[in-house]
Amino acid sequence: MTSKSRSKLRLRVIKTIEENHLLDGVKSVLLGFSGGVDSAVLFDVLLTLRKKYSFTLYAAHVNHMIRGKESDRDEDLVRLVCEKAGIRLFTKQVDIPRISKECGVSLETAARDERYAFFYECTFQNKIDVVATAHNACDNTETVLFNLVRGTYVKGLAGIPYKRGNIIRPLRDCERSQICEYALRYGVSYVTDSTNLVDDCSRNILRLNVIPQLRRINPSLDNVVLNESKLFSGLNEMLESSVPEVGADLSGSPDHIIAASVIEKCGFLNRELLERIVSAVKNKKDSSFTLPERKILRTHGGSFDICDPAVCERKKIEYTVLSEGKNILAEGVSATLSFVENFNEIYKYTTTFAFIFDNIKSVVSVRSRREGDRITVRGTTKSVKKEFINKKIPRELRDLIPVILIDGKIAAVPYIGADDAFYAKDPSKAGAFLGIELPRAK
């Protein structure tokens, strides 16, 4: 039997990691571990690579509560595998059917959003550098074809990126057949998700009915799409470097630059709609346009942004002086202020963001972010705007994240941290606990 260290799949993963710098400077990795064959094999491979790349491995599993006992079985297997390997596991149970119904989105979309929210929460609270997901070459084929069928621009044809923010995909170049062969050869335990075997959603129709027929025409379909998506990825990077960022003032730009910026973010639109958007941007009109997939494009002051209809209706957080107890700031946004002494319990909160302050003289207040807001965390002064961008906070939620002020000075910002001037460095000192509840990204 060939040793794991020399397996073709492991060598392919190493090549992907090194060519795309996925683990450069990385000291800790959180694996999104569903229990399926892809994530189970990636878990096994990462275990063998810990020493080579000097990182600590963690795992996270979300029980979506969609398949009853089958979902519990998945969680039990993941827990058993992690315990056997001595890997710390973070778990969470989320009622995806309920969230899907409440938010008016598909089960697949609700599950994905909740997974990534939990991954972010785990990395944020435990200072983990990156999240590794088990997307592979077959997933890339599905994504490219799915985007093509719905209508897309160059970015959609680039497929699944090797790295986005703090998300890395070491299996991106590995085909499903190679993954299954590895699992069989090395006795990797995994479960099968029965929902992937029913063509009741668009992606499953592609996976079960369309792609098998395309493979009859070309058995090397995944490899062909992989190579083509790499070419489109390079083209997309070139285009993005020349296209202004969403939110930039484009009123003085030529029509074709404005159009390219809109298309790059929205995909292709019909000519009449595109011309109306370009005109509104050039003339700095405040307008809104309905896009495919129930999205809204808003133009204002020579710029544009894109959001869901429900989000577009939300307002910014007005300047509010907080009173002790729960303060409602906007739809889905609240701040609970209380004075506490037991600081050891603060960071056990998982659905709110907690901050400890000393040096409080009078007023604790909140407001939406403003141009030029800055905060100093661990000796480094940061721009609030740039940190939101770096942390991939959805644009439509940035004005709903309250900037916390003490005596008129910025004391803390959720997702960024507490300012050095107000953070309670000595737990024995009295202070205030401020929990922030934020809306979900849809």
Coordinates of C-alpha atoms in Angstrom, one line a residue:
M1 CA 0.0 0.0 0.0
T2 CA 1.4 3.4 -1.0
S3 CA 2.1 5.6 2.0
K4 CA 0.0 8.7 2.6
S5 CA 3.0 11.0 2.3
R6 CA 3.4 9.9 -1.4
S7 CA -0.2 9.7 -2.4
K8 CA -1.1 11.6 -5.6
L9 CA -3.9 13.5 -3.9
R10 CA -1.7 14.7 -1.1
L11 CA 1.0 15.8 -3.5
R12 CA -1.7 17.6 -5.5
V13 CA -2.9 19.4 -2.4
I14 CA 0.7 20.5 -1.5
K15 CA 1.1 21.8 -5.1
T16 CA -2.2 23.8 -4.8
I17 CA -1.2 25.2 -1.3
E18 CA 2.3 26.3 -2.5
E19 CA 1.3 27.7 -5.9
N20 CA -1.5 29.8 -4.4
H21 CA 0.3 30.7 -1.1
L22 CA -2.7 29.3 0.9
L23 CA -0.7 28.7 4.1
D24 CA 1.8 31.5 4.0
G25 CA 2.2 33.0 7.5
V26 CA -0.7 30.7 8.7
K27 CA -0.4 29.3 12.2
S28 CA -3.9 27.9 12.7
V29 CA -6.5 26.4 10.3
L30 CA -10.2 25.7 11.0
L31 CA -11.6 23.0 8.8
G32 CA -15.3 23.1 7.8
F33 CA -16.0 19.5 8.6
S34 CA -19.4 18.3 7.3
G35 CA -18.6 14.6 7.5
G36 CA -18.9 14.0 3.8
V37 CA -16.2 12.3 1.8
D38 CA -14.6 15.6 0.7
S39 CA -14.2 17.2 4.1
A40 CA -13.3 13.8 5.7
V41 CA -10.4 13.4 3.2
L42 CA -9.3 17.0 3.6
F43 CA -9.3 16.5 7.4
D44 CA -7.1 13.4 6.9
V45 CA -4.7 15.2 4.5
L46 CA -4.4 18.3 6.8
L47 CA -3.5 16.0 9.7
T48 CA -0.5 14.8 7.7
L49 CA 0.5 18.3 6.7
R50 CA 0.5 19.9 10.2
K51 CA 4.1 19.3 10.8
K52 CA 5.2 20.3 7.3
Y53 CA 3.5 23.7 7.5
S54 CA 3.6 24.2 11.3
F55 CA -0.1 24.9 11.9
T56 CA -2.6 24.0 14.6
L57 CA -5.7 22.2 13.2
Y58 CA -9.3 22.8 14.4
A59 CA -12.6 21.7 13.0
A60 CA -16.1 23.1 12.9
H61 CA -19.4 21.3 12.2
V62 CA -22.9 22.8 11.8
N63 CA -25.8 20.4 12.3
H64 CA -28.4 21.9 9.9
M65 CA -31.3 19.9 11.5
I66 CA -32.7 19.2 7.9
R67 CA -32.4 15.4 7.9
G68 CA -33.4 14.5 11.5
K69 CA -31.4 11.5 12.7
E70 CA -29.2 11.5 9.6
S71 CA -28.0 15.0 10.6
D72 CA -27.3 13.8 14.1
R73 CA -25.4 10.8 12.6
D74 CA -23.2 13.2 10.7
E75 CA -22.4 15.2 13.8
D76 CA -21.6 12.0 15.8
L77 CA -19.2 10.8 13.2
V78 CA -17.4 14.2 13.0
R79 CA -17.1 14.3 16.8
L80 CA -15.8 10.7 16.9
V81 CA -13.1 11.4 14.2
C82 CA -12.0 14.6 15.9
E83 CA -11.8 13.0 19.3
K84 CA -9.7 10.1 17.9
A85 CA -7.3 12.5 16.2
G86 CA -7.1 14.8 19.3
I87 CA -8.5 17.8 17.3
R88 CA -10.6 20.5 19.0
L89 CA -14.1 20.6 17.4
F90 CA -16.6 23.5 17.5
T91 CA -20.2 22.4 16.9
K92 CA -23.5 24.2 16.5
Q93 CA -27.1 23.1 15.8
V94 CA -29.1 25.5 13.6
D95 CA -32.7 25.1 12.6
I96 CA -32.2 25.8 8.9
P97 CA -35.8 24.9 7.8
R98 CA -37.1 27.6 10.1
I99 CA -34.5 30.2 9.0
S100 CA -35.1 29.4 5.4
K101 CA -38.8 30.0 5.8
E102 CA -38.4 33.2 7.9
C103 CA -35.9 34.8 5.5
G104 CA -37.6 33.6 2.3
V105 CA -34.4 31.9 0.9
S106 CA -33.7 28.3 -0.1
L107 CA -32.5 25.7 2.3
E108 CA -29.1 25.6 0.5
T109 CA -28.7 29.4 0.8
A110 CA -29.7 29.5 4.5
A111 CA -27.4 26.6 5.3
R112 CA -24.4 28.2 3.6
D113 CA -24.9 31.5 5.3
E114 CA -25.2 30.0 8.7
R115 CA -22.1 27.8 8.1
Y116 CA -19.9 30.7 7.2
A117 CA -21.3 32.9 10.0
F118 CA -20.3 30.1 12.4
F119 CA -16.9 29.7 10.8
Y120 CA -16.3 33.4 11.2
E121 CA -17.5 33.4 14.8
C122 CA -15.1 30.5 15.6
T123 CA -12.1 32.2 13.9
F124 CA -12.9 35.6 15.5
Q125 CA -13.3 34.2 19.1
N126 CA -10.3 31.8 18.9
K127 CA -7.9 33.9 16.8
I128 CA -7.7 31.2 14.1
D129 CA -6.0 32.4 10.9
V130 CA -7.9 30.7 8.1
V131 CA -10.9 28.5 7.3
A132 CA -10.3 25.5 5.0
T133 CA -13.3 24.2 3.0
A134 CA -13.4 21.0 0.9
H135 CA -14.5 22.5 -2.5
N136 CA -13.0 20.4 -5.3
A137 CA -12.7 20.4 -9.1
C138 CA -16.2 18.8 -9.4
D139 CA -17.7 21.6 -7.3
N140 CA -15.8 24.1 -9.5
T141 CA -17.4 22.5 -12.6
E142 CA -20.9 22.8 -11.1
T143 CA -20.3 26.4 -10.1
V144 CA -19.1 27.5 -13.5
L145 CA -21.9 25.7 -15.3
F146 CA -24.5 27.0 -12.8
N147 CA -23.3 30.6 -13.3
L148 CA -23.3 30.1 -17.1
V149 CA -26.9 28.9 -17.1
R150 CA -28.1 31.8 -15.0
G151 CA -26.1 34.3 -17.0
T152 CA -22.8 35.7 -15.8
Y153 CA -19.8 37.8 -16.5
V154 CA -16.1 36.9 -16.5
K155 CA -16.0 36.5 -12.7
G156 CA -18.7 33.8 -12.8
L157 CA -16.6 31.8 -15.3
A158 CA -13.6 32.0 -13.0
G159 CA -15.3 29.5 -10.8
I160 CA -14.4 28.9 -7.1
P161 CA -11.3 30.9 -6.1
Y162 CA -8.5 29.2 -4.3
K163 CA -8.6 31.9 -1.6
R164 CA -11.1 34.5 -0.7
G165 CA -10.5 36.6 2.4
N166 CA -9.6 34.0 5.1
I167 CA -11.2 31.1 3.3
I168 CA -8.9 28.7 1.6
R169 CA -9.7 25.6 -0.7
P170 CA -6.8 23.1 -0.8
L171 CA -8.8 20.5 -2.7
R172 CA -9.8 22.9 -5.5
D173 CA -7.7 21.0 -8.1
C174 CA -8.6 17.5 -7.0
E175 CA -11.3 15.5 -8.8
R176 CA -14.0 13.7 -6.8
S177 CA -12.8 10.3 -8.2
Q178 CA -9.3 11.0 -6.7
I179 CA -10.9 11.9 -3.3
C180 CA -13.1 8.8 -3.2
E181 CA -10.1 6.6 -4.2
Y182 CA -8.0 8.2 -1.3
A183 CA -10.9 7.5 1.2
L184 CA -11.1 3.9 0.1
R185 CA -7.3 3.3 0.1
Y186 CA -6.7 4.8 3.5
G187 CA -9.9 3.8 5.2
V188 CA -11.2 7.3 5.8
S189 CA -14.7 7.2 7.5
Y190 CA -17.4 9.5 6.0
V191 CA -21.1 9.8 5.6
T192 CA -23.3 10.5 2.6
D193 CA -25.8 13.4 2.6
S194 CA -29.1 12.0 1.1
T195 CA -30.2 15.5 0.0
N196 CA -27.4 15.5 -2.6
L197 CA -29.0 12.5 -4.3
V198 CA -32.4 14.1 -5.1
D199 CA -32.7 16.6 -8.0
D200 CA -35.0 19.0 -6.1
C201 CA -32.8 22.1 -6.6
S202 CA -31.0 23.7 -9.5
R203 CA -27.5 22.6 -8.4
N204 CA -28.6 19.0 -7.9
I205 CA -30.3 19.0 -11.4
L206 CA -26.9 20.0 -12.8
R207 CA -25.0 17.5 -10.7
L208 CA -27.2 14.5 -11.2
N209 CA -28.7 15.0 -14.7
V210 CA -26.6 17.4 -16.8
I211 CA -23.0 17.0 -15.8
P212 CA -23.0 13.1 -16.3
Q213 CA -24.2 13.6 -19.9
L214 CA -21.4 16.2 -20.5
R215 CA -18.9 13.7 -19.1
R216 CA -20.1 11.2 -21.7
I217 CA -18.9 13.8 -24.3
N218 CA -15.7 14.5 -22.5
P219 CA -14.6 12.3 -19.6
S220 CA -12.0 15.0 -18.7
L221 CA -14.7 17.6 -18.2
D222 CA -13.6 18.7 -14.7
N223 CA -10.0 19.2 -15.8
V224 CA -11.0 21.2 -18.9
V225 CA -13.3 23.5 -16.8
L226 CA -10.6 23.8 -14.2
N227 CA -8.1 25.0 -16.8
E228 CA -10.6 27.4 -18.4
S229 CA -11.7 28.9 -15.1
K230 CA -8.0 29.6 -14.3
L231 CA -7.8 31.6 -17.6
F232 CA -11.0 33.5 -16.7
S233 CA -9.7 34.1 -13.2
G234 CA -6.6 35.8 -14.6
L235 CA -8.8 37.9 -17.0
N236 CA -11.1 38.9 -14.1
E237 CA -8.1 40.0 -12.0
M238 CA -7.0 42.2 -14.8
L239 CA -10.5 43.7 -15.3
E240 CA -11.0 44.3 -11.6
S241 CA -7.7 46.2 -11.3
S242 CA -9.0 48.6 -13.9
V243 CA -12.6 48.9 -12.7
P244 CA -13.5 51.2 -9.8
E245 CA -14.7 49.8 -6.6
V246 CA -18.4 49.8 -5.8
G247 CA -19.1 53.0 -3.8
A248 CA -16.5 55.1 -5.6
D249 CA -17.7 58.3 -7.3
L250 CA -17.9 57.4 -11.0
S251 CA -19.8 60.5 -12.2
G252 CA -16.7 61.8 -14.0
S253 CA -15.8 58.5 -15.6
P254 CA -16.5 57.6 -19.3
D255 CA -19.7 55.6 -19.9
H256 CA -17.9 52.4 -20.7
I257 CA -16.0 52.4 -17.4
I258 CA -19.3 52.9 -15.5
A259 CA -20.9 50.2 -17.5
A260 CA -18.0 47.8 -16.9
S261 CA -18.1 48.5 -13.1
V262 CA -21.9 47.7 -13.0
I263 CA -21.5 44.5 -15.1
E264 CA -18.5 43.3 -13.1
K265 CA -20.7 43.4 -9.9
C266 CA -24.1 42.5 -11.4
G267 CA -23.4 40.4 -14.5
F268 CA -24.9 41.2 -17.9
L269 CA -28.0 43.4 -17.9
N270 CA -30.2 44.3 -20.8
R271 CA -29.0 47.3 -22.7
E272 CA -31.9 49.6 -21.8
L273 CA -31.5 49.0 -18.0
L274 CA -27.7 49.4 -18.2
E275 CA -28.0 52.7 -20.0
R276 CA -30.5 54.0 -17.4
I277 CA -28.1 53.0 -14.6
V278 CA -25.1 54.7 -16.3
S279 CA -27.1 57.9 -16.8
A280 CA -28.2 58.0 -13.2
V281 CA -24.6 57.5 -12.0
K282 CA -23.2 60.2 -14.4
N283 CA -25.9 62.7 -13.3
K284 CA -25.5 61.8 -9.6
K285 CA -29.2 60.9 -9.3
D286 CA -30.7 59.1 -6.3
S287 CA -32.4 56.2 -8.1
S288 CA -33.1 52.5 -7.6
F289 CA -33.3 49.7 -10.2
T290 CA -34.6 46.1 -9.8
L291 CA -32.0 43.5 -10.9
P292 CA -32.4 39.8 -11.5
E293 CA -32.6 37.6 -8.4
R294 CA -34.6 40.2 -6.5
K295 CA -31.6 42.5 -6.0
I296 CA -31.8 46.3 -5.9
L297 CA -29.1 48.6 -7.4
R298 CA -29.1 52.1 -5.8
T299 CA -27.4 55.1 -7.3
H300 CA -26.5 58.1 -5.2
G301 CA -23.9 60.9 -5.5
G302 CA -22.3 59.4 -8.5
S303 CA -21.8 55.9 -7.0
F304 CA -23.9 52.8 -6.7
D305 CA -24.4 49.8 -4.4
I306 CA -26.4 46.6 -4.5
C307 CA -28.6 45.0 -1.8
D308 CA -31.6 42.9 -1.0
P309 CA -35.0 44.8 -1.1
A310 CA -35.4 44.3 2.7
V311 CA -32.0 45.6 3.5
C312 CA -32.4 48.7 1.2
E313 CA -35.3 49.8 3.4
R314 CA -33.2 49.7 6.6
K315 CA -31.9 53.0 8.0
K316 CA -28.6 54.0 9.6
I317 CA -28.3 53.9 13.3
E318 CA -29.0 57.4 14.6
Y319 CA -26.8 58.8 17.4
T320 CA -28.2 57.2 20.6
V321 CA -27.2 57.6 24.3
L322 CA -27.5 54.2 25.9
S323 CA -29.3 53.5 29.1
E324 CA -28.7 50.5 31.2
G325 CA -30.5 47.4 29.9
K326 CA -31.5 46.6 26.3
N327 CA -31.6 49.5 23.7
I328 CA -33.3 48.9 20.4
L329 CA -31.2 50.7 17.7
A330 CA -32.8 49.5 14.4
E331 CA -34.5 46.5 13.0
G332 CA -32.5 43.5 14.2
V333 CA -30.0 45.6 16.0
S334 CA -29.8 46.2 19.8
A335 CA -27.3 47.1 22.5
T336 CA -27.5 45.8 26.0
L337 CA -25.5 47.8 28.6
S338 CA -24.8 46.5 32.1
F339 CA -22.2 47.0 34.8
V340 CA -20.5 43.7 35.7
E341 CA -17.7 42.4 37.9
N342 CA -17.2 38.9 36.6
F343 CA -15.0 39.5 33.5
N344 CA -14.1 35.9 33.1
E345 CA -17.5 35.1 31.7
I346 CA -17.6 37.9 29.1
Y347 CA -16.0 36.1 26.2
K348 CA -18.2 33.0 26.4
Y349 CA -21.0 34.8 24.6
T350 CA -21.4 33.5 21.0
T351 CA -24.3 35.5 19.6
T352 CA -23.3 38.9 20.9
F353 CA -20.1 40.9 20.9
A354 CA -18.8 41.8 24.3
F355 CA -16.5 44.7 25.3
I356 CA -15.1 45.6 28.7
F357 CA -14.3 49.2 29.5
D358 CA -12.7 51.2 32.3
N359 CA -12.2 55.0 32.5
I360 CA -15.9 55.6 32.0
K361 CA -16.8 59.1 33.0
S362 CA -20.3 59.8 31.7
V363 CA -22.0 58.9 28.5
V364 CA -22.0 55.6 26.5
S365 CA -23.5 56.1 23.1
V366 CA -23.7 54.6 19.6
R367 CA -24.0 55.7 16.0
S368 CA -23.4 54.5 12.5
R369 CA -19.9 54.7 11.1
R370 CA -18.7 58.0 9.6
E371 CA -16.0 58.9 7.1
G372 CA -12.7 59.1 8.8
D373 CA -13.6 56.9 11.8
R374 CA -10.5 55.3 13.3
I375 CA -9.8 53.0 16.3
T376 CA -6.6 51.8 18.0
V377 CA -6.5 48.1 18.8
R378 CA -3.4 46.5 20.4
G379 CA -1.3 49.5 19.5
T380 CA -2.4 49.6 15.8
T381 CA -4.6 52.5 14.6
K382 CA -7.1 51.2 12.0
S383 CA -9.6 52.8 9.6
V384 CA -13.1 51.5 10.4
K385 CA -14.0 51.6 6.7
K386 CA -10.9 49.6 5.6
E387 CA -11.4 47.0 8.4
F388 CA -15.0 46.4 7.3
I389 CA -13.7 45.8 3.8
N390 CA -10.8 43.6 4.9
K391 CA -13.1 41.5 7.1
K392 CA -15.6 41.1 4.2
I393 CA -18.5 42.6 6.1
P394 CA -21.4 42.8 3.6
R395 CA -21.7 46.3 2.4
E396 CA -25.4 46.4 3.1
L397 CA -24.7 45.7 6.8
R398 CA -21.9 48.2 7.5
D399 CA -24.1 51.1 8.4
L400 CA -26.0 48.8 10.8
I401 CA -22.9 47.9 12.8
P402 CA -22.9 50.4 15.7
V403 CA -19.8 52.4 16.5
I404 CA -19.6 52.6 20.3
L405 CA -18.6 55.9 21.9
I406 CA -17.6 56.7 25.4
D407 CA -17.6 60.4 26.2
G408 CA -17.8 61.1 22.5
K409 CA -14.7 59.1 21.6
I410 CA -14.7 55.8 19.7
A411 CA -14.4 53.0 22.3
A412 CA -15.2 49.9 20.3
V413 CA -16.5 48.5 17.0
P414 CA -18.0 45.0 16.6
Y415 CA -15.8 42.7 14.4
I416 CA -12.8 45.0 15.0
G417 CA -12.4 45.3 18.8
A418 CA -12.2 47.7 21.7
D419 CA -10.0 50.7 21.6
D420 CA -6.8 50.5 23.8
A421 CA -7.9 53.6 25.7
F422 CA -11.1 52.0 27.0
Y423 CA -10.3 48.3 27.1
A424 CA -10.3 47.0 30.8
K425 CA -6.8 45.6 31.0
D426 CA -7.1 44.8 34.7
P427 CA -10.1 42.4 35.2
S428 CA -10.3 43.4 38.9
K429 CA -11.4 46.9 38.0
A430 CA -15.1 47.7 37.6
G431 CA -16.4 48.4 34.1
A432 CA -19.3 48.0 31.7
F433 CA -20.4 45.1 29.6
L434 CA -21.9 46.0 26.2
G435 CA -23.5 43.2 24.2
I436 CA -24.3 44.0 20.5
E437 CA -26.9 42.0 18.6
L438 CA -26.6 42.4 14.8
P439 CA -28.9 41.5 11.9
R440 CA -28.3 38.5 9.7
A441 CA -26.9 39.0 6.2
K442 CA -29.4 37.7 3.6

